[in-house]
Coordinates of C-alpha atoms in Angstrom, one line a residue:
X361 CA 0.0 0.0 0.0
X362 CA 1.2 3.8 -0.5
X363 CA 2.3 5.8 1.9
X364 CA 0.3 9.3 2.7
X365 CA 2.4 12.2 3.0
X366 CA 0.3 15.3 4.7
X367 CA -0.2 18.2 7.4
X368 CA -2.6 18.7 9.7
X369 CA -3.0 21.5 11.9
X370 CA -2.9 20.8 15.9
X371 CA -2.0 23.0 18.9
X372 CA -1.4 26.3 16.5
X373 CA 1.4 24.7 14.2
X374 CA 0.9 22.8 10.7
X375 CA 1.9 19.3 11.5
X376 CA 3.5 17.2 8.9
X377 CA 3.2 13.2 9.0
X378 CA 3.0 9.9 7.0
X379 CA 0.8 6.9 6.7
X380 CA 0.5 3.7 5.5
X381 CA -1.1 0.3 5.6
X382 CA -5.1 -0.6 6.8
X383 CA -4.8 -2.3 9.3
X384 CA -7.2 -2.3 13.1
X385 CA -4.2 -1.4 14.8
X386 CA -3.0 1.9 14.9
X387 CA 0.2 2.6 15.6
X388 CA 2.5 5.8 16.1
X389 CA 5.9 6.3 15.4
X390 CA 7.7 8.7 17.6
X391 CA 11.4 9.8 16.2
X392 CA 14.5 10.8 17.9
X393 CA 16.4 14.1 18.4
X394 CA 16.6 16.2 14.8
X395 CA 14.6 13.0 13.6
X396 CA 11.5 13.1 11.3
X397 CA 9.0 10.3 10.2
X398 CA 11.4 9.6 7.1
X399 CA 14.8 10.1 8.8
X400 CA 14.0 7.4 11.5
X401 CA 11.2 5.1 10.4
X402 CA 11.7 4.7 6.4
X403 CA 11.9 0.7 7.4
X404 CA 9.1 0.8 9.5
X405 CA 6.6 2.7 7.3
X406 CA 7.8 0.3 4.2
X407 CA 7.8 -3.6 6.0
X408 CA 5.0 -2.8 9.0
X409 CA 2.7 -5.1 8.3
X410 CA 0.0 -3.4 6.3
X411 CA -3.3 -5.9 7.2
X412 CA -2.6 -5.9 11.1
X413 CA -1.3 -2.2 11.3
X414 CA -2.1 1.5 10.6
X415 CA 0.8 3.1 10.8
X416 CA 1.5 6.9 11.0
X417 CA 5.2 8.4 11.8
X418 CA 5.0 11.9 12.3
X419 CA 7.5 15.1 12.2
X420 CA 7.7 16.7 15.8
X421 CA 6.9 20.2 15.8
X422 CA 10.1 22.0 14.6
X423 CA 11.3 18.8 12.9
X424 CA 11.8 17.2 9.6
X425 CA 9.0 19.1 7.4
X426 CA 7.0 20.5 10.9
X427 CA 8.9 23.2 10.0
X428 CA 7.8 26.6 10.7
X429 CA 8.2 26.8 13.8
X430 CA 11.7 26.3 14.4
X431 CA 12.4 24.2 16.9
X432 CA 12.6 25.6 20.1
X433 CA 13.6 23.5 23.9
X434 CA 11.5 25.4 26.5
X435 CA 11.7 23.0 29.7
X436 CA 8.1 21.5 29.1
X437 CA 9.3 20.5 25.7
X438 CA 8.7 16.8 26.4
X439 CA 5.4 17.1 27.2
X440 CA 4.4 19.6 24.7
X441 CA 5.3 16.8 22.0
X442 CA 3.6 14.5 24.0
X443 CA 0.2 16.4 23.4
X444 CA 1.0 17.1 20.0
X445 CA 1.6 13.6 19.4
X446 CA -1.6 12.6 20.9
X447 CA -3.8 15.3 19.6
X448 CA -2.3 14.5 15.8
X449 CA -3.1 11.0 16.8
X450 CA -7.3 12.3 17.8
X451 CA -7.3 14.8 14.8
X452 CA -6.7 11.6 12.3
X453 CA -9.8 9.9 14.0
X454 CA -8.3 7.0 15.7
X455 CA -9.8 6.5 19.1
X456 CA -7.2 4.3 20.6
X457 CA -3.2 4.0 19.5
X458 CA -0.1 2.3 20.1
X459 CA 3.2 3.7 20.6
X460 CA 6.5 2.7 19.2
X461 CA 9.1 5.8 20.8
X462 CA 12.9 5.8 20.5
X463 CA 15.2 7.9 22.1
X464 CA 13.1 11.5 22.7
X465 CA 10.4 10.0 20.8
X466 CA 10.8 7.0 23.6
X467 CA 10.7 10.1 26.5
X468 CA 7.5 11.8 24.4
X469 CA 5.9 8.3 24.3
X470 CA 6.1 7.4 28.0
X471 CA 5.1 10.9 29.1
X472 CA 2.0 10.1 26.6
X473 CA 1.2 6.5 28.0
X474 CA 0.6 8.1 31.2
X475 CA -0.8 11.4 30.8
X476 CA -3.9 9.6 28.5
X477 CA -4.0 6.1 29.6
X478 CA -7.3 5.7 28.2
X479 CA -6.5 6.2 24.4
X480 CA -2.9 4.2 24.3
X481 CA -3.1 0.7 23.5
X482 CA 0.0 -0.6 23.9
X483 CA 4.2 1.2 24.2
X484 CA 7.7 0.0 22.7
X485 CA 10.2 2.5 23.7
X486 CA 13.9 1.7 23.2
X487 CA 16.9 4.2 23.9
X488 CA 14.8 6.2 26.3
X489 CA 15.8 7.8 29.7
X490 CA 13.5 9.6 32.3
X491 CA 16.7 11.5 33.9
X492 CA 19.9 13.0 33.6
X493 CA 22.5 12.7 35.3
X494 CA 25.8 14.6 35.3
X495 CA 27.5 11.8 32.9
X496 CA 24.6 12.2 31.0
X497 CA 25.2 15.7 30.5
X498 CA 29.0 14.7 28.9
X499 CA 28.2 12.5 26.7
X500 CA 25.5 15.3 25.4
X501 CA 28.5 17.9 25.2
X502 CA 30.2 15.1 22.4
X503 CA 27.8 15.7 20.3
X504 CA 27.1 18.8 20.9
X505 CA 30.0 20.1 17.8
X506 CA 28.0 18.4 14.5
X507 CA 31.0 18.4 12.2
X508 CA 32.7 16.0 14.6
X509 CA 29.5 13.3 13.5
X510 CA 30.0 10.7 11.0
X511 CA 29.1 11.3 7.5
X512 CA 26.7 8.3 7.9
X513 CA 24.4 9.8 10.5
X514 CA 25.3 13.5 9.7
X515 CA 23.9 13.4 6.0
X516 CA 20.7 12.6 6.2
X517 CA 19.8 15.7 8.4
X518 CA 21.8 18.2 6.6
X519 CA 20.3 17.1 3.5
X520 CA 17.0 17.7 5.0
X521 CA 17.5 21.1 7.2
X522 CA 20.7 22.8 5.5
X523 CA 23.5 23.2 7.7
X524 CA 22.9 25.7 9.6
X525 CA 19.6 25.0 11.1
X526 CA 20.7 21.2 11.8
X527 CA 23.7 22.6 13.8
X528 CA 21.6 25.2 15.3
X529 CA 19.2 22.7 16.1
X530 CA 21.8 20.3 17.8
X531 CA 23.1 23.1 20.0
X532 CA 20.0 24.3 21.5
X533 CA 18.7 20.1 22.2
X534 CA 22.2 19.7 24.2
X535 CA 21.4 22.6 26.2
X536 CA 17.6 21.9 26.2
X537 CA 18.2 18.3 28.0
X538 CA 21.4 19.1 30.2
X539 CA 19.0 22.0 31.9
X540 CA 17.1 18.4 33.6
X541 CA 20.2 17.3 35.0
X542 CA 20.2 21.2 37.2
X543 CA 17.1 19.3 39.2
X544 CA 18.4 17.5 42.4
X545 CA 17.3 14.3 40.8
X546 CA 17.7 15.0 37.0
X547 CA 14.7 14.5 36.5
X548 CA 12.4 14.5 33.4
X549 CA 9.3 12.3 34.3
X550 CA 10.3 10.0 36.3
X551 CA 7.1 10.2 38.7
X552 CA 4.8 9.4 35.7
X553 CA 6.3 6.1 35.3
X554 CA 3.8 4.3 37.6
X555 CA 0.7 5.8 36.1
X556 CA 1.4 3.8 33.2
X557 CA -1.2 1.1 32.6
X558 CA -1.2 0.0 29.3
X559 CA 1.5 -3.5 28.3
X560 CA 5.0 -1.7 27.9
X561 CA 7.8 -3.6 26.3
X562 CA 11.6 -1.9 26.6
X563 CA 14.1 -2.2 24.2
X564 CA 18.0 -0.9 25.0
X565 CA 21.2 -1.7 22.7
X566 CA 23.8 -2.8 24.7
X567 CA 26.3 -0.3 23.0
X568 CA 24.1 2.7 22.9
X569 CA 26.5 5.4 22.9
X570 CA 24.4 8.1 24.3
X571 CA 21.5 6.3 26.5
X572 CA 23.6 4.2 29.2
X573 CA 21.6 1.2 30.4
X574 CA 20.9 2.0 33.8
X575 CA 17.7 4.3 32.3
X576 CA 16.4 1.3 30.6
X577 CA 16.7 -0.6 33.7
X578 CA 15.4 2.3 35.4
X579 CA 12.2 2.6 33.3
X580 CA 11.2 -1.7 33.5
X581 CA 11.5 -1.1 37.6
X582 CA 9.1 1.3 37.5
X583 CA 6.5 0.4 35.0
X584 CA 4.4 -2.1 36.5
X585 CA 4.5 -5.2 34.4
X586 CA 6.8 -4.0 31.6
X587 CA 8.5 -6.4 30.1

């Protein structure tokens, strides 16, 4: 089946997203940092299965084609995707969703999960944290400098934003997410972790360079039943 390419306006700002497949199940993929729905999920949205799913990535506000705004980092900025995300999710009709989050997307789909327990189905999150920590806040600062990226994972943005913004963009998420780690605990939502109900299953690479594996233990602890 073909894959939709659209906006739709939510919250104020022209959301941008893509679709595929007919399925009952409707499922919502939630990018990384700088990430977009084709950046991060071009696999995904081309060998989901198309019967069982309805699958929709979408382009966080400031990201990928949900561009204007720029992309701002104000200290709500999890939760303000998390209601976009949802919202998008209501404004395309579907009454209840699943969530497949990595990294921020991860953060924005926990945050989602148990702010609106009602209308999520079920949550995959992989490369996710709830907190940061001082070590956390280093390994941010490596990447902060984007000419020091590979040309592998550096391309694909710059193609899509233009230098400038995508190095822009980088600066202000490394300051963005350090400002968590000025908290006594570091924390981002840590206390909404038990508030989700819905089946939960967390992934973590063992050589994650950026998410050490103590958050992924963190998060299984604290989610009741997650496998």
């Amino acid at each position: 089946t073909s894959i939709t390419s659209a906006k739709i306006q939510v919250n104020g700002v022209h959301l941008h997203y893509q679709q595929t497949g007919e399925g009952s199940h409707a499922v919502l993929l939630l990018p990384g940092m700088l990430g977009c729905g084709q950046t991060d999920f071009g696999p995904q949205l081309k060998s989901m299965n198309k019967q069982l799913f309805t699958i929709v990535a979408w382009d966080p506000r400031g990201y990928g084609q949900s561009i204007p705004p720029s992309r701002d980092f104000p200290p709500d900025f999890f939760e303000r995707d998390a209601k976009d995300a949802v919202d998008l999710m209501q404004a395309l009709k579907f009454k209840k969703f699943s969530l497949l989050g990595w990294s921020d997307g991860g953060i924005t789909a926990l945050i989602a999960a148990a702010k609106y327990p009602t209308l999520i189905h079920k949550l995959v999150v992989w490369g996710a944290n709830v907190s940061v920590t001082q070590e956390d806040v280093r390994i941010y600062n490596g990447i902060r400098d984007v000419s020091k990226w590979s040309e592998k994972v550096k391309k694909p943005l710059e193609e899509m934003y233009g230098h400038k913004y995508f190095a822009k963009t980088c600066e202000a998420w490394v300051d963005g997410i350090s400002r968590f780690a000025e908290k006594s605990d570091g924390n981002i939502c840590q206390q909404l972790l038990p508030d989700i109900k819905c089946p939960t299953f967390i992934i973590h690479g063992e050589k994650d360079p950026l998410v050490p594996q103590a958050h992924a233990e963190y998060i299984h602890k604290h989610i009741k039943g997650s496998r």
